[in-house]
Short mmCIF file of C-alpha atoms and ligand atoms in Angstrom, two decimals:
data_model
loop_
_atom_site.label_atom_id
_atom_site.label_comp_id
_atom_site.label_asym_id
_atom_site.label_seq_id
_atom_site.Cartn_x
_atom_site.Cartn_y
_atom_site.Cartn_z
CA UNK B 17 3.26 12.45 18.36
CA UNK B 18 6.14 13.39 15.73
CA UNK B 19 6.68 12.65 12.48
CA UNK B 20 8.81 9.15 11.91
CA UNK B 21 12.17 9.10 9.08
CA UNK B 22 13.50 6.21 8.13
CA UNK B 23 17.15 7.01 7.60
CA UNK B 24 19.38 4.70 5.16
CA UNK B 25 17.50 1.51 6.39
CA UNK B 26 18.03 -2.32 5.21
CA UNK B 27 17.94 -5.63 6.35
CA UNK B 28 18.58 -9.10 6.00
CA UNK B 29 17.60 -11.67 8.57
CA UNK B 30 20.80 -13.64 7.45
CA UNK B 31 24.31 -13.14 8.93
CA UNK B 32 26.16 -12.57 5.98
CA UNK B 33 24.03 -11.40 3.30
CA UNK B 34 25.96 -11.34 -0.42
CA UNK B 35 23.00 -10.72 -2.75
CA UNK B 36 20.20 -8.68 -3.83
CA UNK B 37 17.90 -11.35 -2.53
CA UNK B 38 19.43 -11.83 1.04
CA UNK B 39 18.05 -8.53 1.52
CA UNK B 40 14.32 -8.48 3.46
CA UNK B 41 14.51 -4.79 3.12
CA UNK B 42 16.90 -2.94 -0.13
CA UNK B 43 18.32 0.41 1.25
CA UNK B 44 15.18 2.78 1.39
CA UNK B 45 14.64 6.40 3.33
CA UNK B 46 11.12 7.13 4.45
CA UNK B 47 9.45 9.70 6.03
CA UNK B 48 5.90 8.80 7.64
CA UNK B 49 4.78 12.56 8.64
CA UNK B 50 2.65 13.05 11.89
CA UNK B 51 -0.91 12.50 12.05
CA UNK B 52 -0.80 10.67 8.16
CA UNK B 53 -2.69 8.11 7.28
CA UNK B 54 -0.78 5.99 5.19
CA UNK B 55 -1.23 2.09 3.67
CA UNK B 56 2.17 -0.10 3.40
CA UNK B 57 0.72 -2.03 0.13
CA UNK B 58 2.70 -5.00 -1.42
CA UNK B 59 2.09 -8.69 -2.35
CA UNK B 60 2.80 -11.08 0.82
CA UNK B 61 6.52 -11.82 1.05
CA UNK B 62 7.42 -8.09 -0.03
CA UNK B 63 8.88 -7.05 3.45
CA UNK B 64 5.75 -5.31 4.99
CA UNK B 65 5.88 -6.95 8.26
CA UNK B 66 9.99 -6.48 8.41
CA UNK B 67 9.26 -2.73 8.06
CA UNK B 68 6.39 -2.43 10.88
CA UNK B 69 8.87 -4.41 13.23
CA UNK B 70 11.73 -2.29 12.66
CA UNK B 71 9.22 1.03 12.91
CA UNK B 72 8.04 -0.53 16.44
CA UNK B 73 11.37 -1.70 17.70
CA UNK B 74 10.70 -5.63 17.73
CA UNK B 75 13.38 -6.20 15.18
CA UNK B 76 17.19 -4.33 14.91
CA UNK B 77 17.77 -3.25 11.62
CA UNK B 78 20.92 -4.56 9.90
CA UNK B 79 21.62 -0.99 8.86
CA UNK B 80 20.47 2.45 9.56
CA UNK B 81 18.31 4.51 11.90
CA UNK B 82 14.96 5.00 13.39
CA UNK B 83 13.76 8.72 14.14
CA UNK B 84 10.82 10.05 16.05
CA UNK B 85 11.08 13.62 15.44
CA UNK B 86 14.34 14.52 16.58
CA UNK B 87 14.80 11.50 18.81
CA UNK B 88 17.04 9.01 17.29
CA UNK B 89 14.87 5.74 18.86
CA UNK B 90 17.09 2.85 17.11
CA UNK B 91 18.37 1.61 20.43
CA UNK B 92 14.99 1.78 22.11
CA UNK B 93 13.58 -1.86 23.22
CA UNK B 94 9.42 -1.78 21.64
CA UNK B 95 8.20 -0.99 24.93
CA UNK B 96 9.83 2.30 24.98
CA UNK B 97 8.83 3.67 21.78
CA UNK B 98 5.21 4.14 22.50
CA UNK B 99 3.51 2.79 19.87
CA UNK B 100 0.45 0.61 19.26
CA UNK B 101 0.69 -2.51 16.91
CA UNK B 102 -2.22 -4.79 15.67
CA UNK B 103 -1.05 -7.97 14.46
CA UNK B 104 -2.62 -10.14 11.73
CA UNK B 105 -4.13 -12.37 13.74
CA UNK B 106 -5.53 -11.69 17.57
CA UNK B 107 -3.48 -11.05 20.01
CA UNK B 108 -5.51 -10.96 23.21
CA UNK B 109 -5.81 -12.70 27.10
CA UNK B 110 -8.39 -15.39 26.69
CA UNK B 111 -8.88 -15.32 30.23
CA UNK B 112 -9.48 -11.64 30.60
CA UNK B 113 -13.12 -10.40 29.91
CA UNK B 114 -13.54 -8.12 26.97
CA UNK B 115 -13.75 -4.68 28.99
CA UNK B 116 -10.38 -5.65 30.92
CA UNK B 117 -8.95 -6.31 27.45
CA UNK B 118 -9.52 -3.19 25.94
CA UNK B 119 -8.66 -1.33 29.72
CA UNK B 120 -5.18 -3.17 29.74
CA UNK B 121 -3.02 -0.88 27.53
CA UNK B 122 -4.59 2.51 29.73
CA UNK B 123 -3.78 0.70 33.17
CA UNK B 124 -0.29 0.12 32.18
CA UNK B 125 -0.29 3.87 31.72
CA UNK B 126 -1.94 4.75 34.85
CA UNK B 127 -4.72 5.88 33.86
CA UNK B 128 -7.68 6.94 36.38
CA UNK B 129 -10.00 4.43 36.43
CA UNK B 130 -13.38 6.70 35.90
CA UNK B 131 -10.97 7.99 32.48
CA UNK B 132 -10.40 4.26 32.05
CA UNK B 133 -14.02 3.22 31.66
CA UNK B 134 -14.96 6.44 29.74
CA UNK B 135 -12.55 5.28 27.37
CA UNK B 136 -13.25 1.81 26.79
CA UNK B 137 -16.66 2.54 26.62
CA UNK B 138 -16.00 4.72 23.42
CA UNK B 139 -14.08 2.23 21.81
CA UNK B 140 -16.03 -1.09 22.32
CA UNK B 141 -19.15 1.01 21.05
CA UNK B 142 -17.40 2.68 18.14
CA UNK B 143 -16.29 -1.49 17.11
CA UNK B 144 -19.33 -2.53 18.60
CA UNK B 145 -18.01 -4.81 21.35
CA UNK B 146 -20.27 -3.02 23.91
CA UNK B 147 -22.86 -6.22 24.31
CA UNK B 148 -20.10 -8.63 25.17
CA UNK B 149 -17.78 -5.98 27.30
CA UNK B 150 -18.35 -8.49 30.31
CA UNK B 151 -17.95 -11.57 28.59
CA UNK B 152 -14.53 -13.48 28.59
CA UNK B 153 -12.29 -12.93 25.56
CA UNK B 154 -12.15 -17.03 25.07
CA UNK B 155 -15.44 -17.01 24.33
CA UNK B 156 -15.71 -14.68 21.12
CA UNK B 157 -15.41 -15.69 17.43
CA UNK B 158 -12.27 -15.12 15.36
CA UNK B 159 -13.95 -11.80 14.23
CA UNK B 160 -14.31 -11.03 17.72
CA UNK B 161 -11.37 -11.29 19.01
CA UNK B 162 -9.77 -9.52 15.94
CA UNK B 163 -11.93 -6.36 17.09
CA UNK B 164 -10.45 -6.57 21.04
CA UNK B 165 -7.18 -6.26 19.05
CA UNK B 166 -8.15 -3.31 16.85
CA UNK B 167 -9.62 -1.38 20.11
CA UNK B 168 -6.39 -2.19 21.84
CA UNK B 169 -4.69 -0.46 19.27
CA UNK B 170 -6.90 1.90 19.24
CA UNK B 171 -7.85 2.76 22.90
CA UNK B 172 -4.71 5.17 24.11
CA UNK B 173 -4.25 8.85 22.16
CA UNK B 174 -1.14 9.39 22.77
CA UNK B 175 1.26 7.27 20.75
CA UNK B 176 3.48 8.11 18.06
CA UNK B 177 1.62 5.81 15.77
CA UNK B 178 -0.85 3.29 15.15
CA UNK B 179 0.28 0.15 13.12
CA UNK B 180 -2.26 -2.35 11.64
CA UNK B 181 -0.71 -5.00 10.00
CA UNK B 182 -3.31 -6.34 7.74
CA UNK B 183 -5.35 -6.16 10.25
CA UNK B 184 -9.08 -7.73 8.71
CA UNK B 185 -7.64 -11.07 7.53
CA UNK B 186 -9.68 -13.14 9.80
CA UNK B 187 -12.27 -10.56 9.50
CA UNK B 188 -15.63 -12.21 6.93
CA UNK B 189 -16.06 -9.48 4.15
CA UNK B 190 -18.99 -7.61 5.11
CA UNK B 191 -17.60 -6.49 8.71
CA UNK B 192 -14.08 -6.05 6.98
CA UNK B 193 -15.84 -3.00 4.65
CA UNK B 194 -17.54 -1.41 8.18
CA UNK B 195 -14.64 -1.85 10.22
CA UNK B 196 -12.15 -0.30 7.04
CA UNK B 197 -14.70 2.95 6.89
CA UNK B 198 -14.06 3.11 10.59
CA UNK B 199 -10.85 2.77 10.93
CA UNK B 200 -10.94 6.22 8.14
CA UNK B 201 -13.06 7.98 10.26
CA UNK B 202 -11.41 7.74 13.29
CA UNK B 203 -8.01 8.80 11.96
CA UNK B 204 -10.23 11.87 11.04
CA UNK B 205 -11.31 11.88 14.54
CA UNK B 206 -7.95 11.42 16.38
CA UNK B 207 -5.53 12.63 13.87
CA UNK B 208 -2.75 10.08 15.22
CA UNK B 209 -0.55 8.68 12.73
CA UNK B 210 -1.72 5.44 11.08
CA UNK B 211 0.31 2.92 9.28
CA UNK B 212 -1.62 0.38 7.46
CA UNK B 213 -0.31 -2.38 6.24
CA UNK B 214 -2.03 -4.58 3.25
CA UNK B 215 -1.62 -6.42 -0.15
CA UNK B 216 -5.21 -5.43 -1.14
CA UNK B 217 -5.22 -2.53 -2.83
CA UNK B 218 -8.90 -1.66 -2.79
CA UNK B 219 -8.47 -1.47 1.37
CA UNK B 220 -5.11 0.84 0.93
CA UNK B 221 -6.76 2.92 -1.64
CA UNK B 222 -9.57 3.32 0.68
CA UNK B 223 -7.94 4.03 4.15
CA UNK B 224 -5.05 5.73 2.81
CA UNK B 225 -4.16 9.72 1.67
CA UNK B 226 -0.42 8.55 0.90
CA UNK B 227 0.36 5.35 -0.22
CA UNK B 228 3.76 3.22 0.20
CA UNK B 229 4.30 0.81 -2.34
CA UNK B 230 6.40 -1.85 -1.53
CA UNK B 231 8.39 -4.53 -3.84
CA UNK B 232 10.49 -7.33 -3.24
CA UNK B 233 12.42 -5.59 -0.38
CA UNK B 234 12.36 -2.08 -2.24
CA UNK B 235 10.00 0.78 -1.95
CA UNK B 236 8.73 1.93 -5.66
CA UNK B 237 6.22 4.73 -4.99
CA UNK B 238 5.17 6.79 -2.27
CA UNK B 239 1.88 8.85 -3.77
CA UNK B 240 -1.82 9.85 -3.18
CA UNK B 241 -4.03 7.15 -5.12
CA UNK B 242 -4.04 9.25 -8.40
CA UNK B 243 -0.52 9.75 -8.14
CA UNK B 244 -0.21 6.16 -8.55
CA UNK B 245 -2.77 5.92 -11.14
CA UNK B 246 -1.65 8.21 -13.32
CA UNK B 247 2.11 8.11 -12.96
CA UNK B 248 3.01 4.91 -12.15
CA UNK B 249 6.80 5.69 -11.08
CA UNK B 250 7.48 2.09 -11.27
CA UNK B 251 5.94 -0.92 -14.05
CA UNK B 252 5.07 -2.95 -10.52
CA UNK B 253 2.72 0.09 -9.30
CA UNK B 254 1.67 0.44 -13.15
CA UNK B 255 0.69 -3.92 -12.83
CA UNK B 256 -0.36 -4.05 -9.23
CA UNK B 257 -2.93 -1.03 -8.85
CA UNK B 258 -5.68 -0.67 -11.15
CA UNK B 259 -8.14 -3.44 -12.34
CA UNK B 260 -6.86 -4.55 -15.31
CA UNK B 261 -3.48 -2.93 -15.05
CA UNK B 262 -0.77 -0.75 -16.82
CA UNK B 263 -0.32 -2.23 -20.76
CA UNK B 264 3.80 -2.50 -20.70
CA UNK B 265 4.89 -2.69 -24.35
CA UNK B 266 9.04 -3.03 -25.54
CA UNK B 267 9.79 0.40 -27.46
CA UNK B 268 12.87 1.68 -28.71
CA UNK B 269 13.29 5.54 -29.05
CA UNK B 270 14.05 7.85 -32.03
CA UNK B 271 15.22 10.84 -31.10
CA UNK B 272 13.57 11.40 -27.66
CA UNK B 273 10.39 9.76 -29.09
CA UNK B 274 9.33 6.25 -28.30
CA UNK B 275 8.51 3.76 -31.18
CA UNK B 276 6.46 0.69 -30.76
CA UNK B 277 6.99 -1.64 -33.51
CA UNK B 278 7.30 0.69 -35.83
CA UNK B 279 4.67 3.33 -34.60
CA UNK B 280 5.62 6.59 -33.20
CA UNK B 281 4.08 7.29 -29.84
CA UNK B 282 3.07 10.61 -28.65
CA UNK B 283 3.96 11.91 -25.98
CA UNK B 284 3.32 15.30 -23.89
CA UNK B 285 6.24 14.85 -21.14
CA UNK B 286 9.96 14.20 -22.24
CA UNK B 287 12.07 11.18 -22.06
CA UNK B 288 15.16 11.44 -20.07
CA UNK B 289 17.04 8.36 -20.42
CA UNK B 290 20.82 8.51 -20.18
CA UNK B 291 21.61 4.46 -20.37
CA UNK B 292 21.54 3.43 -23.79
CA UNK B 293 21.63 -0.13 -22.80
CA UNK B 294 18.40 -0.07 -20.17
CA UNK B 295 15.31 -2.06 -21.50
CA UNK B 296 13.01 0.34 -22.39
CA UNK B 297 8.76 0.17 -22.19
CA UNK B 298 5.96 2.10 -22.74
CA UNK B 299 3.32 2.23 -20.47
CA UNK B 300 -0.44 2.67 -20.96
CA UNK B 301 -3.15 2.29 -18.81
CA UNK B 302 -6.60 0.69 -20.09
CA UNK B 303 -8.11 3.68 -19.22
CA UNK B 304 -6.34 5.59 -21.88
CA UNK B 305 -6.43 4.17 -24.99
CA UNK B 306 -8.77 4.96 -27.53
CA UNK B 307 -10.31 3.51 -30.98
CA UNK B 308 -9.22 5.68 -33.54
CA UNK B 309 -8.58 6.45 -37.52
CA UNK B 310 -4.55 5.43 -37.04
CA UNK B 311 -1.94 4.55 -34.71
CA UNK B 312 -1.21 1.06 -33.71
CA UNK B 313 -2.69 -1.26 -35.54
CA UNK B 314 -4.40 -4.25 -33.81
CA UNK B 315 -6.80 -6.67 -34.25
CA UNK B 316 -9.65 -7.37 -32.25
CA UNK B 317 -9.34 -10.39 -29.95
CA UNK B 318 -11.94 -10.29 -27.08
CA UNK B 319 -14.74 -8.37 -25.38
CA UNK B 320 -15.86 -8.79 -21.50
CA UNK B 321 -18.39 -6.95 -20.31
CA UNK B 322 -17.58 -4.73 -17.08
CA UNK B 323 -20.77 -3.51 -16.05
CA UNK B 324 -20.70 0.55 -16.99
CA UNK B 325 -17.66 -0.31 -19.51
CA UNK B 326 -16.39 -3.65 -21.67
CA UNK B 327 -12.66 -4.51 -21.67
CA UNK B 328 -11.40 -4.55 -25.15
CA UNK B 329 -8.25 -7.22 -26.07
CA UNK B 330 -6.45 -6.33 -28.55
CA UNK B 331 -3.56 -7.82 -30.34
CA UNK B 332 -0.58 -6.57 -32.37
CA UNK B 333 1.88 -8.58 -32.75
CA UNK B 334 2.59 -11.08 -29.85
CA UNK B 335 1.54 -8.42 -27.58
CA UNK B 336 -2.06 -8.33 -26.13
CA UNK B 337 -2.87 -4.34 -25.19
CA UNK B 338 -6.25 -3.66 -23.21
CA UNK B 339 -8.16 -1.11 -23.52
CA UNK B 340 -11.67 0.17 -21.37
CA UNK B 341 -14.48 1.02 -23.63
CA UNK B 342 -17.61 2.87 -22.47
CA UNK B 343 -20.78 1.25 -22.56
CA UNK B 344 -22.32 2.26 -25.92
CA UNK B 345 -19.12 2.82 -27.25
CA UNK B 346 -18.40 1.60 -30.42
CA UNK B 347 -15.66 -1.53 -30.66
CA UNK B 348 -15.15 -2.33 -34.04
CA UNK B 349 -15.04 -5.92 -34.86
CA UNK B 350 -11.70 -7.27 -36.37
CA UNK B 351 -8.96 -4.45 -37.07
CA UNK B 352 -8.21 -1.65 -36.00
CA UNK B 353 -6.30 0.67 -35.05
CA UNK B 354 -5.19 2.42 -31.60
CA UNK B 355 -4.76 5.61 -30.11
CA UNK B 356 -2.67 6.32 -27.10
CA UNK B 357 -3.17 9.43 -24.94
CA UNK B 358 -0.01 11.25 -24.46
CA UNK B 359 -0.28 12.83 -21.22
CA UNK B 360 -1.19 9.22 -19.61
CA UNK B 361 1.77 7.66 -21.76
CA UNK B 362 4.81 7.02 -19.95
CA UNK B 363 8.26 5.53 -20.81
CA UNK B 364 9.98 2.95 -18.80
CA UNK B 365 13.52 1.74 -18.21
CA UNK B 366 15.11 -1.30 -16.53
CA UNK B 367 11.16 -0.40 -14.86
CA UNK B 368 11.49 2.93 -13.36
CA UNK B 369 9.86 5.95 -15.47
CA UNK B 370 11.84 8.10 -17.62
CA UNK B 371 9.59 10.56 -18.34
CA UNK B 372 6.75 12.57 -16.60
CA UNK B 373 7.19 16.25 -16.41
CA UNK B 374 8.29 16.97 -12.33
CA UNK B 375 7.65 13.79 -11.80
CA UNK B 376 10.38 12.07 -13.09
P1 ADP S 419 5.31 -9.38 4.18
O1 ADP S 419 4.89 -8.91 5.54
O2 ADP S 419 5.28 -8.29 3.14
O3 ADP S 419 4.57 -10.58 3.72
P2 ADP S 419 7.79 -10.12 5.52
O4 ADP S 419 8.34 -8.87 6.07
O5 ADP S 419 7.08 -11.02 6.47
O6 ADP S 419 6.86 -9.79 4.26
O7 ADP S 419 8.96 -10.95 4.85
C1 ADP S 419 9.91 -10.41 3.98
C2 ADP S 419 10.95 -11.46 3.64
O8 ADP S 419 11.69 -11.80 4.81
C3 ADP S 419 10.36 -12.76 3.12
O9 ADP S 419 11.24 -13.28 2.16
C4 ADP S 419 10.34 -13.66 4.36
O10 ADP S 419 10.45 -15.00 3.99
C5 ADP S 419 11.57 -13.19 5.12
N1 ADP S 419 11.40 -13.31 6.58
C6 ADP S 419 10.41 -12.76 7.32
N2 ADP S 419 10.56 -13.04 8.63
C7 ADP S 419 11.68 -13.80 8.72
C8 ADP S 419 12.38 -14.40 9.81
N3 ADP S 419 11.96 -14.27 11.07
N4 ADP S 419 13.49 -15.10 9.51
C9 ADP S 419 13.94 -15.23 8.24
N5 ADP S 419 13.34 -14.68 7.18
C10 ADP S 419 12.22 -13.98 7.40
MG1 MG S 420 3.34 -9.61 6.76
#
């Protein structure tokens, strides 16, 4: 096992790629440390599955280098790099029973047998397969056959890493929360590296300690779940993770301070914005905006209840700013006016952050 960099990588899956958008994969350096447990998150068409190929050798990157600790492993065919890859949808021999499935992976090793069946014993129980270990893959549901793949991923200790990518599509709901909390407890267990790959982000900010976020070809934030939550490095993170997400809002600045409309924001971190010409945004999660005497003035739009809190819509202007509002709190009924909290307010240009203490 050894920690994996991604050195200086891209790729396009055209032959002469010219622009921005021939790119799969934007120039990006990544380093996946050993025994992490780490979610690739992105909507579908984002370049997930590009990266996972490149990491496991099925695909030759247009540019740059694969590492395994100090091994440079660019020019290694899949089969050499010791890895273990779960695809989307099952990959496993119909005609093979369940047991011999699962087995398959530790034979090619050369593995004793009695070690063998010790093995796959563990695993089938752990993804409780153990009923149908005799039974012939062909027979088994979807779900079933999904969980040989998982165990055959999961049945030799030592590769470099594990790779799921989104793993518990075909998987119906209630199995797909069991099998997630698994999957988290045996990294505990086996302390391999895990890559998991998703566009949910409830499953990545469940399995994962670090998160990778991924966007159109480019990676926007690397962070533990409340790094992401509360400094988005990136408007996309700010959108894509948390339920509703980041309010964006056009500012200008005065003197280091942003201005929205015509209201001075507070702030605790600096801005540090060197293009004058960038489009610049404030950004405010729900979470972190309160009812208050002054500040922005808005008027009251909507209300949805959200079980322990109610979603507030507010508008000013032609924006519409959300707020979360505790149950019992009080939401007053036409205008008002808005407080943001200035060590959850960030500013944004061209979409990256600008401010944010040491982590800007
Ligand atoms: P994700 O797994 O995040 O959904 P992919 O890595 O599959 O994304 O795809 C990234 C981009 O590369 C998409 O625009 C997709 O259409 C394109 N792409 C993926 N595989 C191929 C391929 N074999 N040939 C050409 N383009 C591809
Ligand atoms: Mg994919």
């Amino acid at each position: 096992m050894s920690k994996i960099s991604l050195k200086n990588l891209r790729h396009s899956y055209l032959e002469n790629p010219v622009n921005d958008i021939d790119w799969a994969l934007k120039e990006m350096s990544v380093d996946w440390s050993d025994g992490g447990a780490y979610a690739l998150l992105g909507p579908s068409g984002c370049g997930k599955t590009t990266l996972l190929n490149i990491i496991s050798g099925l695909l030759t990157p247009t540019q740059g280098e694969v590492w395994f600790g100090d091994e440079e492993v660019s020019h290694l065919p899949a089969d050499h790099r010791n890895i273990a890859q779960v695809f989307q949808f099952p990959v496993v021999y119909d005609t093979m029973t369940v047991y011999d499935n699962l087995a398959f992976p530790l034979r090619n090793r050369g593995l004793a047998e009695p070690d063998i069946d010790k093995k796959v014993r563990e695993i089938a129980d752990m993804l409780d397969l153990g009923e149908t270990l005799m039974t012939r893959a062909a027979g088994l549901t979807a779900d079933g056959k999904q969980k040989i793949s998982l165990g055959r991923g999961l049945v030799r200790s030592d590769v470099n890493v594990i790779m799921f990518d989104e793993p518990l599509t075909v998987i119906d709901p209630h199995l797909k929360w069991v099998l997630r909390s698994k999957l988290k407890e045996l990294h505990q267990q086996i302390g391999t590296t895990m890559i998991y790959v998703t566009h949910d982000q409830t499953e990545a900010l469940t399995f994962a300690d670090q998160v990778v976020v991924m966007q159109e070809g480019e990676v926007v934030q690397i962070g533990t779940p409340v790094e992401l939550f509360e400094r988005p490095q990136h408007t996309f993170v700010g959108h894509f993770i948390g339920s509703p997400g980041m309010n964006v809002l056009g500012c200008t600045l005065d003197q280091g301070k942003p201005v929205y409309d015509g209201t001075a924001i507070e702030m605790t971190n600096d801005v540090r914005n060197d293009d004058t010409t960038a489009r610049l945004e404030i950004g405010i999660r729900p979470e972190f905006i309160n009812f208050a005497d002054q500040g922005v003035p808005v008027r009251v739009e909507k209300v949805s209840d959200a079980g322990r809190f109610s979603i507030v819509e507010a508008r000013h202007g032609d924006d519409v700013i959300k707020l979360l509002v505790a149950d019992g709190g009080h939401v007053p009924s036409d205008s008002a006016f808005l407080k943001f909290d200035p060590d959850h307010t960030q500013v944004y240009a061209n979409d990256w952050m600008v401010s944010g203490g040491s982590h800007g």
